[in-house]
Amino acid sequence: MAELQEVQITEEKPLLPGQTPEAAKEAELAARILLDQGQTHSVETPYGSVTFTVYGTPKPKRPAIFTYHDVGLNYKSCFQPLFQFGDMQEIIQNFVRVHVDAPGMEEGAPVFPLGYQYPSLDQLADMIPCILQYLNFSTIIGVGVGAGAYILSRYALNHPDTVEGLVLINIDPNAKGWMDWAAHKLTGLTSSVAEMILGHLFSQEELSRNSELIQKYRNIITHAPNLENIELYWNSYNNRRDLNFERGGDITLKCPVMLVVGDQAPHEDAVVECNSKLDPTQTSFLKMADSGGQPQLTQPGKLTEAFKYFLQGMGYMASSCMTRLSRSRTASLTSAASIDGNRSRSRTLSQSSESGTLSSGPPGHTMEVSC
């Protein structure tokens, strides 16, 4: 008789003592629902504590979508309309999301004591490795607005191997010059901090129309219980250093980048200048009509569709169904560009409220798309 050998068998997911398989499944489902609703964490960094909320479960060999909000907002007021948009659900089912709140910007944050030294934007970028280490995430796709776009860009310059792509909305990579500094000080004498921040977020045309959206965000900022904290973040943004992007130089973003700005937005010129300094084979430029200063709030559908194309260009979501832009195929194309999914491409997407055409052509050109 062959000698019997003792083999130890363990379950991949062992049950708790007294737990039935049905109860284990219910617990796993409850944990998944909790992840989908978002789990908030805080970690200590060399520059203070930072809070972030995680949605979904990590996907093998996929980066996390990592967002950073602008001044005067938190992750909910900045990104909720975009990530709750119907067509965005296809994206968020395929990626875990990490939404960062800048220090003191999270809901219920206490006011910092008088004399507190708020981190610079460079130091806020240096907090990101602590978050990724805590979560054990190796790579991200960053989505940032305004100050958040600057922070993610600074992080990408310092840690290029961990950033697979960047969506930068309203980025201003330049430090304030003397004229800008003087104008800012003069404005501060006649306007409140809340009004200055609103002028940073929205165009003057939007503010003069005083739409329901403007009233909502004016109320959010003006009556924010942490307005003193918001002012500190605002001061850090206005004291930012120049990112020193240089086309063809050593200081540049190594990953695919999609630059986004609304037409007549306060930061239109800065984003156009930023586009001129980045690698044209890695950079897409999306100028959105009828979107004002915050495209992620006013045109989440168009931005979602562009984000899908961006992810496809990076090799993700190849089978994703294009809806809005792919149905708009009637207006003429002023110049052509490649949308074949390769990383080496250059696009300028100029969107208006009319329908337009998408077609492929040789890389290195620009394209105007209306939708």
Tab-separated table of C-alpha atoms in Angstrom:
chain	number	residue	atom	x	y	z
A	1	MET	CA	0.000	0.000	0.000
A	2	ALA	CA	1.365	3.390	-0.937
A	3	GLU	CA	2.266	5.502	2.042
A	4	LEU	CA	-0.343	8.099	2.835
A	5	GLN	CA	0.885	11.672	3.042
A	6	GLU	CA	-0.627	14.296	5.288
A	7	VAL	CA	-1.670	17.375	3.305
A	8	GLN	CA	-2.747	20.562	5.044
A	9	ILE	CA	-5.524	22.401	3.227
A	10	THR	CA	-6.440	25.969	4.116
A	11	GLU	CA	-9.221	28.122	2.773
A	12	GLU	CA	-8.260	31.111	0.648
A	13	LYS	CA	-10.690	33.190	2.720
A	14	PRO	CA	-11.067	31.333	6.019
A	15	LEU	CA	-14.353	31.738	7.835
A	16	LEU	CA	-14.536	33.291	11.241
A	17	PRO	CA	-15.272	30.899	14.121
A	18	GLY	CA	-18.919	29.895	13.955
A	19	GLN	CA	-19.467	31.759	10.673
A	20	THR	CA	-21.522	30.044	7.962
A	21	PRO	CA	-20.698	30.417	4.240
A	22	GLU	CA	-23.903	32.441	3.813
A	23	ALA	CA	-22.880	34.839	6.588
A	24	ALA	CA	-19.418	35.157	5.042
A	25	LYS	CA	-20.956	36.134	1.704
A	26	GLU	CA	-23.176	38.699	3.403
A	27	ALA	CA	-20.169	40.195	5.207
A	28	GLU	CA	-18.199	40.379	1.964
A	29	LEU	CA	-21.147	42.075	0.220
A	30	ALA	CA	-21.496	44.566	3.083
A	31	ALA	CA	-17.791	45.372	2.862
A	32	ARG	CA	-18.057	45.920	-0.892
A	33	ILE	CA	-21.062	48.243	-0.461
A	34	LEU	CA	-19.106	50.177	2.150
A	35	LEU	CA	-16.215	50.582	-0.291
A	36	ASP	CA	-18.599	51.790	-3.012
A	37	GLN	CA	-20.007	54.377	-0.603
A	38	GLY	CA	-16.532	55.619	0.212
A	39	GLN	CA	-14.193	55.094	3.118
A	40	THR	CA	-12.477	58.153	4.594
A	41	HIS	CA	-8.943	57.886	5.942
A	42	SER	CA	-6.371	60.264	7.391
A	43	VAL	CA	-2.610	59.811	7.390
A	44	GLU	CA	0.156	61.779	9.023
A	45	THR	CA	2.785	63.281	6.750
A	46	PRO	CA	5.866	65.425	7.384
A	47	TYR	CA	3.629	68.465	6.728
A	48	GLY	CA	0.591	67.495	8.788
A	49	SER	CA	-2.421	65.255	8.442
A	50	VAL	CA	-4.255	64.768	5.149
A	51	THR	CA	-7.700	63.245	4.614
A	52	PHE	CA	-8.834	61.263	1.587
A	53	THR	CA	-11.800	59.121	0.591
A	54	VAL	CA	-11.524	55.842	-1.324
A	55	TYR	CA	-14.292	54.438	-3.529
A	56	GLY	CA	-14.363	50.965	-5.012
A	57	THR	CA	-11.831	48.159	-4.847
A	58	PRO	CA	-8.372	48.135	-6.471
A	59	LYS	CA	-8.250	46.484	-9.877
A	60	PRO	CA	-5.236	44.285	-10.767
A	61	LYS	CA	-2.659	46.042	-12.941
A	62	ARG	CA	-4.731	49.226	-13.053
A	63	PRO	CA	-3.853	52.611	-11.584
A	64	ALA	CA	-6.092	54.484	-9.194
A	65	ILE	CA	-7.939	57.599	-10.323
A	66	PHE	CA	-6.559	60.211	-7.944
A	67	THR	CA	-8.273	63.606	-7.675
A	68	TYR	CA	-7.231	66.907	-6.128
A	69	HIS	CA	-9.623	69.851	-5.843
A	70	ASP	CA	-9.237	73.595	-6.320
A	71	VAL	CA	-9.221	76.430	-3.770
A	72	GLY	CA	-12.581	77.140	-2.111
A	73	LEU	CA	-13.820	73.605	-2.715
A	74	ASN	CA	-13.423	70.117	-1.313
A	75	TYR	CA	-13.521	66.843	-3.185
A	76	LYS	CA	-17.329	66.667	-3.086
A	77	SER	CA	-18.092	70.201	-4.246
A	78	CYS	CA	-15.383	69.987	-6.921
A	79	PHE	CA	-15.889	66.500	-8.368
A	80	GLN	CA	-19.244	65.050	-7.302
A	81	PRO	CA	-21.219	66.285	-10.372
A	82	LEU	CA	-18.607	64.699	-12.640
A	83	PHE	CA	-18.246	61.329	-10.932
A	84	GLN	CA	-21.973	60.954	-10.329
A	85	PHE	CA	-22.741	61.611	-14.008
A	86	GLY	CA	-24.416	58.637	-15.688
A	87	ASP	CA	-21.830	57.969	-18.398
A	88	MET	CA	-19.013	58.196	-15.838
A	89	GLN	CA	-20.221	55.002	-14.151
A	90	GLU	CA	-18.555	52.907	-16.849
A	91	ILE	CA	-15.236	54.456	-15.906
A	92	ILE	CA	-15.508	54.242	-12.143
A	93	GLN	CA	-16.492	50.572	-12.350
A	94	ASN	CA	-13.069	49.913	-13.852
A	95	PHE	CA	-10.917	51.958	-11.472
A	96	VAL	CA	-10.593	52.548	-7.750
A	97	ARG	CA	-10.861	56.261	-6.892
A	98	VAL	CA	-8.986	58.286	-4.313
A	99	HIS	CA	-10.348	61.784	-3.609
A	100	VAL	CA	-7.980	63.959	-1.572
A	101	ASP	CA	-9.080	66.893	0.553
A	102	ALA	CA	-6.370	69.490	1.073
A	103	PRO	CA	-5.595	69.926	4.797
A	104	GLY	CA	-8.413	71.743	6.574
A	105	MET	CA	-10.772	71.498	3.581
A	106	GLU	CA	-12.566	68.275	4.524
A	107	GLU	CA	-16.128	68.462	5.833
A	108	GLY	CA	-16.179	69.251	9.548
A	109	ALA	CA	-12.527	70.299	9.591
A	110	PRO	CA	-11.642	72.450	12.637
A	111	VAL	CA	-10.222	75.913	12.018
A	112	PHE	CA	-6.448	75.976	12.243
A	113	PRO	CA	-5.068	77.964	15.184
A	114	LEU	CA	-3.838	81.505	14.656
A	115	GLY	CA	-0.309	81.487	13.262
A	116	TYR	CA	-0.594	78.000	11.750
A	117	GLN	CA	1.855	77.579	8.856
A	118	TYR	CA	-0.141	76.085	6.008
A	119	PRO	CA	1.828	73.808	3.637
A	120	SER	CA	2.998	75.222	0.337
A	121	LEU	CA	1.699	73.628	-2.853
A	122	ASP	CA	5.050	71.837	-3.192
A	123	GLN	CA	4.622	70.406	0.307
A	124	LEU	CA	1.044	69.356	-0.475
A	125	ALA	CA	2.459	67.435	-3.440
A	126	ASP	CA	4.994	65.817	-1.110
A	127	MET	CA	2.110	64.440	0.986
A	128	ILE	CA	0.886	62.257	-1.877
A	129	PRO	CA	3.525	59.495	-1.462
A	130	CYS	CA	2.312	58.988	2.116
A	131	ILE	CA	-1.232	58.409	0.801
A	132	LEU	CA	-0.107	55.923	-1.851
A	133	GLN	CA	2.097	54.090	0.624
A	134	TYR	CA	-0.807	53.841	3.083
A	135	LEU	CA	-3.046	52.385	0.363
A	136	ASN	CA	-0.264	50.311	-1.201
A	137	PHE	CA	-1.002	51.799	-4.639
A	138	SER	CA	1.851	51.938	-7.117
A	139	THR	CA	0.494	54.182	-9.909
A	140	ILE	CA	-2.226	56.784	-10.434
A	141	ILE	CA	-4.086	58.721	-13.091
A	142	GLY	CA	-4.379	62.210	-11.660
A	143	VAL	CA	-7.379	64.486	-12.156
A	144	GLY	CA	-6.825	67.979	-10.763
A	145	VAL	CA	-8.522	71.366	-10.973
A	146	GLY	CA	-6.725	74.700	-10.498
A	147	ALA	CA	-4.523	74.427	-7.435
A	148	GLY	CA	-5.103	70.662	-7.477
A	149	ALA	CA	-3.852	70.480	-11.078
A	150	TYR	CA	-0.678	72.306	-10.024
A	151	ILE	CA	-0.159	69.951	-7.056
A	152	LEU	CA	-0.537	66.827	-9.205
A	153	SER	CA	1.831	68.278	-11.818
A	154	ARG	CA	4.457	68.993	-9.168
A	155	TYR	CA	4.058	65.449	-7.862
A	156	ALA	CA	4.400	64.028	-11.405
A	157	LEU	CA	7.627	65.983	-11.931
A	158	ASN	CA	9.065	64.526	-8.720
A	159	HIS	CA	7.682	60.979	-9.139
A	160	PRO	CA	7.217	60.364	-12.881
A	161	ASP	CA	7.283	56.556	-12.548
A	162	THR	CA	4.116	56.550	-10.431
A	163	VAL	CA	1.935	58.701	-12.717
A	164	GLU	CA	0.421	57.048	-15.790
A	165	GLY	CA	-1.623	60.045	-16.922
A	166	LEU	CA	-2.886	63.478	-15.905
A	167	VAL	CA	-6.116	65.364	-16.572
A	168	LEU	CA	-5.372	68.979	-15.681
A	169	ILE	CA	-8.283	71.425	-15.590
A	170	ASN	CA	-7.553	75.172	-15.362
A	171	ILE	CA	-3.864	74.678	-14.620
A	172	ASP	CA	-1.683	77.763	-14.233
A	173	PRO	CA	1.925	76.526	-14.035
A	174	ASN	CA	3.385	80.011	-13.667
A	175	ALA	CA	4.294	81.801	-10.469
A	176	LYS	CA	2.654	85.179	-9.941
A	177	GLY	CA	4.679	88.039	-11.397
A	178	TRP	CA	5.052	91.436	-9.755
A	179	MET	CA	2.139	92.870	-11.722
A	180	ASP	CA	-0.098	89.944	-10.759
A	181	TRP	CA	1.005	90.240	-7.153
A	182	ALA	CA	0.221	93.974	-7.071
A	183	ALA	CA	-3.169	93.431	-8.710
A	184	HIS	CA	-3.951	90.711	-6.188
A	185	LYS	CA	-3.072	92.978	-3.268
A	186	LEU	CA	-5.148	95.823	-4.713
A	187	THR	CA	-8.122	93.542	-5.237
A	188	GLY	CA	-7.787	92.346	-1.666
A	189	LEU	CA	-8.343	95.883	-0.442
A	190	THR	CA	-11.744	96.111	-2.095
A	191	SER	CA	-12.991	92.508	-2.212
A	192	SER	CA	-13.498	89.793	0.363
A	193	VAL	CA	-11.554	86.539	0.257
A	194	ALA	CA	-14.714	84.732	-0.817
A	195	GLU	CA	-15.246	87.080	-3.773
A	196	MET	CA	-11.606	86.751	-4.865
A	197	ILE	CA	-11.882	82.965	-4.803
A	198	LEU	CA	-15.136	83.087	-6.776
A	199	GLY	CA	-13.317	85.227	-9.352
A	200	HIS	CA	-10.672	82.493	-9.503
A	201	LEU	CA	-13.229	79.734	-10.011
A	202	PHE	CA	-15.677	81.368	-12.414
A	203	SER	CA	-15.607	83.847	-15.279
A	204	GLN	CA	-16.856	87.396	-14.795
A	205	GLU	CA	-19.666	86.655	-17.232
A	206	GLU	CA	-20.814	83.748	-15.062
A	207	LEU	CA	-20.617	85.839	-11.911
A	208	SER	CA	-22.602	88.671	-13.480
A	209	ARG	CA	-25.339	86.267	-14.611
A	210	ASN	CA	-25.543	84.995	-11.021
A	211	SER	CA	-27.052	81.699	-12.065
A	212	GLU	CA	-28.283	79.070	-9.628
A	213	LEU	CA	-24.866	77.391	-9.804
A	214	ILE	CA	-23.072	80.629	-8.913
A	215	GLN	CA	-25.472	81.306	-6.059
A	216	LYS	CA	-24.869	77.796	-4.734
A	217	TYR	CA	-21.080	78.089	-4.741
A	218	ARG	CA	-21.098	81.663	-3.469
A	219	ASN	CA	-23.130	80.433	-0.535
A	220	ILE	CA	-20.807	77.450	0.008
A	221	ILE	CA	-17.687	79.613	0.126
A	222	THR	CA	-19.075	82.717	1.860
A	223	HIS	CA	-20.637	80.732	4.695
A	224	ALA	CA	-17.967	78.044	4.963
A	225	PRO	CA	-17.224	77.342	8.652
A	226	ASN	CA	-13.577	76.805	7.703
A	227	LEU	CA	-13.197	80.008	5.665
A	228	GLU	CA	-9.970	80.828	7.553
A	229	ASN	CA	-8.533	77.501	6.355
A	230	ILE	CA	-9.655	78.223	2.801
A	231	GLU	CA	-7.818	81.552	2.925
A	232	LEU	CA	-4.627	79.721	3.924
A	233	TYR	CA	-4.935	77.366	0.938
A	234	TRP	CA	-5.649	80.411	-1.248
A	235	ASN	CA	-2.483	82.126	-0.013
A	236	SER	CA	-0.410	79.012	-0.726
A	237	TYR	CA	-1.781	78.925	-4.269
A	238	ASN	CA	-0.912	82.568	-4.850
A	239	ASN	CA	2.616	81.949	-3.559
A	240	ARG	CA	3.252	78.952	-5.830
A	241	ARG	CA	6.552	78.532	-7.624
A	242	ASP	CA	6.886	78.343	-11.387
A	243	LEU	CA	6.772	74.761	-12.647
A	244	ASN	CA	9.315	75.765	-15.326
A	245	PHE	CA	7.899	73.535	-18.038
A	246	GLU	CA	10.044	73.604	-21.142
A	247	ARG	CA	9.171	71.892	-24.408
A	248	GLY	CA	12.071	69.641	-25.334
A	249	GLY	CA	13.754	70.300	-21.987
A	250	ASP	CA	14.357	68.113	-18.962
A	251	ILE	CA	11.545	69.649	-16.885
A	252	THR	CA	8.380	68.310	-18.445
A	253	LEU	CA	5.583	65.864	-17.790
A	254	LYS	CA	6.578	62.398	-19.002
A	255	CYS	CA	3.075	60.889	-19.058
A	256	PRO	CA	0.084	61.492	-21.336
A	257	VAL	CA	-1.654	64.740	-20.372
A	258	MET	CA	-5.084	66.143	-21.183
A	259	LEU	CA	-5.364	69.878	-20.585
A	260	VAL	CA	-8.915	71.167	-20.142
A	261	VAL	CA	-10.256	74.714	-19.948
A	262	GLY	CA	-13.579	76.379	-20.615
A	263	ASP	CA	-13.919	79.102	-23.193
A	264	GLN	CA	-13.632	82.552	-21.596
A	265	ALA	CA	-12.519	80.921	-18.351
A	266	PRO	CA	-10.238	82.966	-16.055
A	267	HIS	CA	-7.343	80.587	-16.769
A	268	GLU	CA	-7.728	80.182	-20.523
A	269	ASP	CA	-4.503	82.017	-21.419
A	270	ALA	CA	-2.509	80.131	-18.768
A	271	VAL	CA	-3.705	76.740	-20.044
A	272	VAL	CA	-2.949	77.698	-23.654
A	273	GLU	CA	0.561	78.732	-22.604
A	274	CYS	CA	0.995	75.497	-20.649
A	275	ASN	CA	0.018	73.530	-23.750
A	276	SER	CA	2.735	75.306	-25.725
A	277	LYS	CA	5.379	74.182	-23.207
A	278	LEU	CA	4.509	70.479	-23.014
A	279	ASP	CA	5.455	67.619	-25.322
A	280	PRO	CA	2.965	67.770	-28.229
A	281	THR	CA	3.147	64.000	-28.747
A	282	GLN	CA	1.938	63.410	-25.197
A	283	THR	CA	-0.504	66.291	-24.726
A	284	SER	CA	-4.147	66.762	-25.664
A	285	PHE	CA	-5.799	70.170	-25.331
A	286	LEU	CA	-9.545	70.344	-24.790
A	287	LYS	CA	-11.191	73.763	-24.927
A	288	MET	CA	-14.847	73.462	-24.002
A	289	ALA	CA	-17.528	75.873	-25.083
A	290	ASP	CA	-20.444	76.791	-22.841
A	291	SER	CA	-18.610	75.458	-19.815
A	292	GLY	CA	-17.371	78.586	-18.056
A	293	GLY	CA	-14.724	78.354	-15.384
A	294	GLN	CA	-15.549	74.874	-14.032
A	295	PRO	CA	-16.097	72.371	-16.871
A	296	GLN	CA	-16.403	69.438	-14.466
A	297	LEU	CA	-19.467	71.142	-12.959
A	298	THR	CA	-21.156	72.576	-16.025
A	299	GLN	CA	-20.265	70.059	-18.768
A	300	PRO	CA	-19.735	66.687	-17.056
A	301	GLY	CA	-21.002	64.811	-20.113
A	302	LYS	CA	-18.475	66.287	-22.527
A	303	LEU	CA	-15.668	65.906	-20.025
A	304	THR	CA	-16.607	62.279	-19.321
A	305	GLU	CA	-16.511	61.466	-23.023
A	306	ALA	CA	-13.114	63.118	-23.433
A	307	PHE	CA	-11.854	61.241	-20.373
A	308	LYS	CA	-12.929	57.946	-21.970
A	309	TYR	CA	-10.942	58.763	-25.097
A	310	PHE	CA	-7.981	59.685	-22.916
A	311	LEU	CA	-8.125	56.352	-21.078
A	312	GLN	CA	-8.445	54.475	-24.360
A	313	GLY	CA	-5.349	56.260	-25.620
A	314	MET	CA	-3.532	54.916	-22.565
A	315	GLY	CA	-4.623	51.374	-23.376
A	316	TYR	CA	-7.544	51.089	-20.943
A	317	MET	CA	-11.232	50.509	-21.652
A	318	ALA	CA	-10.637	49.560	-25.277
A	319	SER	CA	-14.183	48.209	-25.610
A	320	SER	CA	-15.823	51.265	-24.059
A	321	CYS	CA	-18.820	52.556	-25.969
A	322	MET	CA	-18.437	56.159	-27.073
A	323	THR	CA	-21.743	58.000	-26.868
A	324	ARG	CA	-21.775	61.756	-27.055
A	325	LEU	CA	-18.799	62.666	-29.258
A	326	SER	CA	-19.050	59.618	-31.513
A	327	ARG	CA	-22.652	60.484	-32.372
A	328	SER	CA	-21.683	64.025	-33.350
A	329	ARG	CA	-20.360	63.656	-36.867
A	330	THR	CA	-21.762	66.428	-39.067
A	331	ALA	CA	-19.548	69.526	-39.016
A	332	SER	CA	-16.288	69.892	-40.937
A	333	LEU	CA	-12.839	69.105	-39.592
A	334	THR	CA	-10.376	71.982	-39.821
A	335	SER	CA	-7.342	69.738	-39.331
A	336	ALA	CA	-6.718	66.093	-38.517
A	337	ALA	CA	-5.199	64.141	-35.682
A	338	SER	CA	-4.664	60.535	-34.737
A	339	ILE	CA	-7.083	58.985	-32.246
A	340	ASP	CA	-5.826	55.423	-32.739
A	341	GLY	CA	-5.100	54.845	-29.047
A	342	ASN	CA	-1.344	55.270	-29.265
A	343	ARG	CA	0.387	57.213	-26.521
A	344	SER	CA	2.297	59.367	-29.009
A	345	ARG	CA	-0.323	61.759	-30.240
A	346	SER	CA	-1.229	65.419	-30.138
A	347	ARG	CA	-4.766	66.722	-30.126
A	348	THR	CA	-6.434	70.026	-29.635
A	349	LEU	CA	-10.133	69.533	-29.062
A	350	SER	CA	-12.101	72.738	-29.387
A	351	GLN	CA	-15.701	72.066	-28.501
A	352	SER	CA	-18.755	74.194	-29.216
A	353	SER	CA	-22.458	73.626	-28.794
A	354	GLU	CA	-22.880	72.462	-32.403
A	355	SER	CA	-22.222	68.944	-33.676
A	356	GLY	CA	-18.923	67.959	-35.263
A	357	THR	CA	-16.777	65.202	-36.706
A	358	LEU	CA	-14.126	62.822	-35.455
A	359	SER	CA	-11.738	61.263	-37.923
A	360	SER	CA	-8.232	59.874	-37.876
A	361	GLY	CA	-5.137	61.156	-39.600
A	362	PRO	CA	-1.410	61.496	-39.154
A	363	PRO	CA	-0.174	62.209	-35.626
A	364	GLY	CA	1.299	65.531	-34.683
A	365	HIS	CA	-1.560	67.668	-36.005
A	366	THR	CA	-4.328	69.401	-34.116
A	367	MET	CA	-8.002	68.751	-34.357
A	368	GLU	CA	-11.115	70.740	-33.620
A	369	VAL	CA	-14.131	68.798	-32.462
A	370	SER	CA	-17.521	70.308	-31.818
A	371	CYS	CA	-20.214	68.609	-29.812
